[in-house]
PDB file of C-alpha atoms in Angstrom:
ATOM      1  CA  UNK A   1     -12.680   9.423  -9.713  1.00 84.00           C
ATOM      2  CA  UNK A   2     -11.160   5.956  -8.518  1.00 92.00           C
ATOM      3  CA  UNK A   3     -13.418   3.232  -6.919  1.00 95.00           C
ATOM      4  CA  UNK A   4     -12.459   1.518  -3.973  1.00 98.00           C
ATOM      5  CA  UNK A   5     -12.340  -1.823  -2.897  1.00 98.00           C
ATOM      6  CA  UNK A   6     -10.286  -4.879  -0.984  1.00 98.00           C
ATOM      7  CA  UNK A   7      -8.164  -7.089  -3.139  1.00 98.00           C
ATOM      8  CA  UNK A   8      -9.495 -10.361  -4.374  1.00 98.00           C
ATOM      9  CA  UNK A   9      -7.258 -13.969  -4.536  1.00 96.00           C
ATOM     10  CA  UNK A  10      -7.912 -13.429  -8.116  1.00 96.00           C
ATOM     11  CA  UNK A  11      -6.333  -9.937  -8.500  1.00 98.00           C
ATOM     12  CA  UNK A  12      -3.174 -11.586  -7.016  1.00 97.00           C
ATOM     13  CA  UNK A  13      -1.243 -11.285 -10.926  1.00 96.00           C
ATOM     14  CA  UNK A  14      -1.954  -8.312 -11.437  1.00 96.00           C
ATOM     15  CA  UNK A  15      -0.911  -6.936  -7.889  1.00 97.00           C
ATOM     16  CA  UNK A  16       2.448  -8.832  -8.031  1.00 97.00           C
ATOM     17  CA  UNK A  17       2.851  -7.338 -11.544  1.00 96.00           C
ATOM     18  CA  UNK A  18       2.437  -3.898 -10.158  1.00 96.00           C
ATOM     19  CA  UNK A  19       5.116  -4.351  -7.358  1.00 96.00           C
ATOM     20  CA  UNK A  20       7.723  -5.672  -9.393  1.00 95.00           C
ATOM     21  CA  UNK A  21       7.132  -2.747 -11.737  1.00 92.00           C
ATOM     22  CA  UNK A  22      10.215  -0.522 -10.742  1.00 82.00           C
ATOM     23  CA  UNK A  23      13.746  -1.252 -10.632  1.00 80.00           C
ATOM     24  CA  UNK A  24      13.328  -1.964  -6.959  1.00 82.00           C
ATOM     25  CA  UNK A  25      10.388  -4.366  -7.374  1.00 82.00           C
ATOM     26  CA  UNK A  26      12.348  -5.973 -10.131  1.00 84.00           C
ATOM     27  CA  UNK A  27      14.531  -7.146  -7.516  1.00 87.00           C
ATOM     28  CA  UNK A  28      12.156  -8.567  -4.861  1.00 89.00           C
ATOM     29  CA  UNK A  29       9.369  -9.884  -6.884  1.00 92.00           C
ATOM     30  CA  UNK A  30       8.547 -12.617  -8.705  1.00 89.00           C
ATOM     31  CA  UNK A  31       5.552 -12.138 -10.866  1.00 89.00           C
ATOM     32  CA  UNK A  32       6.145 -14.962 -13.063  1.00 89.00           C
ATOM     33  CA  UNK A  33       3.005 -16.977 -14.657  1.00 89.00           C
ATOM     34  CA  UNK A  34       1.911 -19.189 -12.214  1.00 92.00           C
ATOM     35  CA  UNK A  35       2.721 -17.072  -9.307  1.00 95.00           C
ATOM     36  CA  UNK A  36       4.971 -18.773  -6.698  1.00 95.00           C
ATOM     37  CA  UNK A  37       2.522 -20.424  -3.772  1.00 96.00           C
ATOM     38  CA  UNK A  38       4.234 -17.654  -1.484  1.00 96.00           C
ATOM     39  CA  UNK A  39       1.484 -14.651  -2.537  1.00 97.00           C
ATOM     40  CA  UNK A  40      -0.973 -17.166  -2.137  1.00 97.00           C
ATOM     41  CA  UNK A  41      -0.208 -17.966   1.542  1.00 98.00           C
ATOM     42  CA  UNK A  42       0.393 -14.209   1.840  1.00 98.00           C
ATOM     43  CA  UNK A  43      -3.143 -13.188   1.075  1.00 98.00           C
ATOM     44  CA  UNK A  44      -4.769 -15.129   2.924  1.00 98.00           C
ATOM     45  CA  UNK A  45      -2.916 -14.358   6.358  1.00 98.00           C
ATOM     46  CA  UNK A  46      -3.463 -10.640   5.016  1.00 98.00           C
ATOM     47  CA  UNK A  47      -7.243 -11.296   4.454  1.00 97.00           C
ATOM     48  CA  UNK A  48      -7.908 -13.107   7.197  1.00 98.00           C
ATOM     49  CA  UNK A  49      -6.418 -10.523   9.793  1.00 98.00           C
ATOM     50  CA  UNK A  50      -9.369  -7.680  10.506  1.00 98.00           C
ATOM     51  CA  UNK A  51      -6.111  -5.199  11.036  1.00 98.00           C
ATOM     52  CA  UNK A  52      -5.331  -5.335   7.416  1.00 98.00           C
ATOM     53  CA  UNK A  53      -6.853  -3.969   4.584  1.00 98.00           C
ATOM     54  CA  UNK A  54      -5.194  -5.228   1.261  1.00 98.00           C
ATOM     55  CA  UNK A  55      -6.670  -2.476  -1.189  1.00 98.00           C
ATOM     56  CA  UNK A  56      -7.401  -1.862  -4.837  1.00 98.00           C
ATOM     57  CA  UNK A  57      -8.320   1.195  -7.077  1.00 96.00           C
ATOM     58  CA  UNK A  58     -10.440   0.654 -10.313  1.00 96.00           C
ATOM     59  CA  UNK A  59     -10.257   3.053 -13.009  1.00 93.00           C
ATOM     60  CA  UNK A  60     -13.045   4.850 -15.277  1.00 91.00           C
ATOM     61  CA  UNK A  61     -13.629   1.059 -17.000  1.00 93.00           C
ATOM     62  CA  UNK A  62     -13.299  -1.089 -13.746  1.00 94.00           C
ATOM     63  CA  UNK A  63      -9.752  -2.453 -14.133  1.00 96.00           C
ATOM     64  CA  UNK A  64      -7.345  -1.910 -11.387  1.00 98.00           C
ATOM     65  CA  UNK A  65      -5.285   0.975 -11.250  1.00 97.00           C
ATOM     66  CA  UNK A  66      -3.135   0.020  -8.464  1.00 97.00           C
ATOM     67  CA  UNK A  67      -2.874  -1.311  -4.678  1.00 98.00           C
ATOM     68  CA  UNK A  68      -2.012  -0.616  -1.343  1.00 98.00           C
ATOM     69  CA  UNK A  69      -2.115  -1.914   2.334  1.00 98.00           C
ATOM     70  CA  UNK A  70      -3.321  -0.602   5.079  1.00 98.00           C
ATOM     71  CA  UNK A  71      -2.265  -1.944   8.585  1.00 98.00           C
ATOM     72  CA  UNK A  72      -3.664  -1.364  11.925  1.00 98.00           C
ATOM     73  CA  UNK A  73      -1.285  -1.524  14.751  1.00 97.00           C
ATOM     74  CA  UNK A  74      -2.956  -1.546  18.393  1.00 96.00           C
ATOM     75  CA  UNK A  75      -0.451  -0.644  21.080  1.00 93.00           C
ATOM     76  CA  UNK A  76      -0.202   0.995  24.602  1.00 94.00           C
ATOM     77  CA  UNK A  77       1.258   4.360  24.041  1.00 91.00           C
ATOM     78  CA  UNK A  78      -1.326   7.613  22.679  1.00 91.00           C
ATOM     79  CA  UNK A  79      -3.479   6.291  26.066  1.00 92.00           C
ATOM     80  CA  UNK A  80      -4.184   2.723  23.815  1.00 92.00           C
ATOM     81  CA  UNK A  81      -4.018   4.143  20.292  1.00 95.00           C
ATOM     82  CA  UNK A  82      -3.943   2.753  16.894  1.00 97.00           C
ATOM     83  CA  UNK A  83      -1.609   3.725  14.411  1.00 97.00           C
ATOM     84  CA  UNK A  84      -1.999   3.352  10.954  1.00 98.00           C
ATOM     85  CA  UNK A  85       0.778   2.300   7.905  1.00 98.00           C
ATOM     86  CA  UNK A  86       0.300   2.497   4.291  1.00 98.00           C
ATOM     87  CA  UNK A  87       2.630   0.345   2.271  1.00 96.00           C
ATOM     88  CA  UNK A  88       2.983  -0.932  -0.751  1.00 95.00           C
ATOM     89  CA  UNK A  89       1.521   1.831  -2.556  1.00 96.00           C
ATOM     90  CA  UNK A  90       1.556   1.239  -6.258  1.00 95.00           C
ATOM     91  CA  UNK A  91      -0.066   2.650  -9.232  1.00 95.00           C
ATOM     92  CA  UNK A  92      -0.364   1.040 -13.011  1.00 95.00           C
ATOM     93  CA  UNK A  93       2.364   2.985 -15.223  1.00 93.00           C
ATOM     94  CA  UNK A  94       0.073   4.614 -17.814  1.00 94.00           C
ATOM     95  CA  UNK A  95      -2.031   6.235 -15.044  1.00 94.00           C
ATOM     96  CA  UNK A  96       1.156   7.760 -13.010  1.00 92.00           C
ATOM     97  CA  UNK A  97       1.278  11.706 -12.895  1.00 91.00           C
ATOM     98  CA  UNK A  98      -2.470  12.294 -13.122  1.00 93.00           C
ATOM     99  CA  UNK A  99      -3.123  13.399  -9.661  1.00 93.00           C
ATOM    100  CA  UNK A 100      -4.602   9.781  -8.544  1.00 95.00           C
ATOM    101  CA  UNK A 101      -1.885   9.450  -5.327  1.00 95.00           C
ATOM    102  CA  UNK A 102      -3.286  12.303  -3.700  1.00 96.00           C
ATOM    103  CA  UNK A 103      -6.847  10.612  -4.760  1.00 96.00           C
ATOM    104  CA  UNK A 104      -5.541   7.479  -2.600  1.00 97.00           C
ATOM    105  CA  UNK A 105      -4.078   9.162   0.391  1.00 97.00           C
ATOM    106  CA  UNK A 106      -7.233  11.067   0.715  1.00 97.00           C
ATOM    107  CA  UNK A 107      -8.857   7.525   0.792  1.00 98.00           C
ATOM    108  CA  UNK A 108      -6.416   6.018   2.811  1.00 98.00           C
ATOM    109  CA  UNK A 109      -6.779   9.042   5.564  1.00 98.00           C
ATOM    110  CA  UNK A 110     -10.562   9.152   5.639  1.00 98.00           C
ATOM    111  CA  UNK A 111     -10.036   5.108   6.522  1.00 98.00           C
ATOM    112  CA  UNK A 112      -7.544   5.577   8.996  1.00 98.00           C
ATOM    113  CA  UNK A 113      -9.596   8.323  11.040  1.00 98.00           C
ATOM    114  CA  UNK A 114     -12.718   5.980  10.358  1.00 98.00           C
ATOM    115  CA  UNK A 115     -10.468   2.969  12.096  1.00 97.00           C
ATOM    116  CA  UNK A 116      -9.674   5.753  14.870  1.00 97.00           C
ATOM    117  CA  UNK A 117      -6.217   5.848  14.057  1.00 98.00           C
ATOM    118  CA  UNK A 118      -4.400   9.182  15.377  1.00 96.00           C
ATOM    119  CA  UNK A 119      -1.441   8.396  12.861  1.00 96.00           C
ATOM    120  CA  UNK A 120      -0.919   7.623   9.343  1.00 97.00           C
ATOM    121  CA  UNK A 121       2.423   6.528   8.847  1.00 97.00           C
ATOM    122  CA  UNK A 122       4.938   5.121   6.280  1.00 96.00           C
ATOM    123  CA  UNK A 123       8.034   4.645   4.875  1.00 92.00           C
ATOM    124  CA  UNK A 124       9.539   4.831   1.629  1.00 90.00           C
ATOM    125  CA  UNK A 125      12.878   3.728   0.226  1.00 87.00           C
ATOM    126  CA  UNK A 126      15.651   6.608   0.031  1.00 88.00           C
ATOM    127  CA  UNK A 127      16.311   5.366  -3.496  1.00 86.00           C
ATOM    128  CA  UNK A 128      13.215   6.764  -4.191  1.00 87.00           C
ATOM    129  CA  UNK A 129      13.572  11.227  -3.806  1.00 89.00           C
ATOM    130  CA  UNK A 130      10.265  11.708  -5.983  1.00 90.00           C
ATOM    131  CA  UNK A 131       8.266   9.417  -3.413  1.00 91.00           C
ATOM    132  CA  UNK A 132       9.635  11.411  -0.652  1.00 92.00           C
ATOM    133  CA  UNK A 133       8.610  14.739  -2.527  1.00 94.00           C
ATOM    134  CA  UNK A 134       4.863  13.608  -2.687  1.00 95.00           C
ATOM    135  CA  UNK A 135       4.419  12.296   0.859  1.00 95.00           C
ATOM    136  CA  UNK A 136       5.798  15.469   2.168  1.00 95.00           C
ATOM    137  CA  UNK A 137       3.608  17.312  -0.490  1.00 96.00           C
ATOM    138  CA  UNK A 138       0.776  15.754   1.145  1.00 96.00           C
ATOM    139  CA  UNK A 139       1.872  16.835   4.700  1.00 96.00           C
ATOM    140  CA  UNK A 140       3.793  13.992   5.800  1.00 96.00           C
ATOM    141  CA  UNK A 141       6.738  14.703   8.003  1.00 95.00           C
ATOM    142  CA  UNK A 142      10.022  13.162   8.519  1.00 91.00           C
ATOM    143  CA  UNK A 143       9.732  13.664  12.212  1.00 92.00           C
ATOM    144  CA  UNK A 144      11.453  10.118  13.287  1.00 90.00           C
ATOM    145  CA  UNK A 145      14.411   7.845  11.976  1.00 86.00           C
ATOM    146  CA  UNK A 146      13.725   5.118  10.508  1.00 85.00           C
ATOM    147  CA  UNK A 147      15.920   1.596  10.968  1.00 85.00           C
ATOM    148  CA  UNK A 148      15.133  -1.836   9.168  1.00 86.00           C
ATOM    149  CA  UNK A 149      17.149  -4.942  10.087  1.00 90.00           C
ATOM    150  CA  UNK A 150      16.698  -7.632   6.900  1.00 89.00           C
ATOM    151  CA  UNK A 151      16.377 -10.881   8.156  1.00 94.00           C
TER     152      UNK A 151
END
């Protein structure tokens, strides 16, 4: 069973490690020793904003087994509601395949409803079918389309 908790300023290398550890984090990240002043300034807007939750997941001998972040997003349709978005969902190589996604959904959903979100929502990158496969294992639906616009 994982533990839960919110990321740390220190846990910053290891986090960045874990993003840029696929072909598509390769190309995005920089987890070079130091760490560019970027993550830095990142974490603390993240930490210091009560509708985001930067999280980690220990293992059985307290090191971290990978991340996410949960958002909060107030807005005026759903009578005022508060929708929820997972991102950035990662988890360390040698621990991939053991059932511990569906260990942090089941997390992530328990936090959501305790935030009184009425949606849990993400995206994930069409270069990535197997993602895709899981989140709709878990009962995610593809019931929008989804545009980005890189600026």
């Amino acid at each position: 069973m994982l533990a839960f908790r919110q990321a740390q300023a220190n846990d910053l290398p290891i986090l960045v490690q874990l993003l840029a550890d696929d072909p598509l984090g390769k190309q995005r990240e920089d987890a070079r020793f130091p760490l560019p002043e970027a993550y830095f300034k990142a974490f603390q807007r993240i930490d210091q904003d009560p509708n985001q939750e930067l999280m980690v997941f220990l293992d059985q001998e307290a090191k971290i087994a990978g991340m996410f972040q949960l958002s909060f997003l107030p807005y005026l349709t759903y009578r005022g509601g508060i929708r929820a978005q997972i991102e950035g969902v990662r988890i360390r190589r040698d621990l991939r395949g053991q059932g511990h996604g569906t260990e942090v959904f089941t997390w992530a959903i328990r936090r959501a409803k305790e935030r009184g979100a009425h949606l849990l929502q993400l995206t994930t990158d069409k270069q990535r079918p197997e993602a895709l496969q899981f989140y709709r294992k878990l009962g995610f639906v593809a019931s929008h389309e989804g545009l980005k616009l890189h600026l």
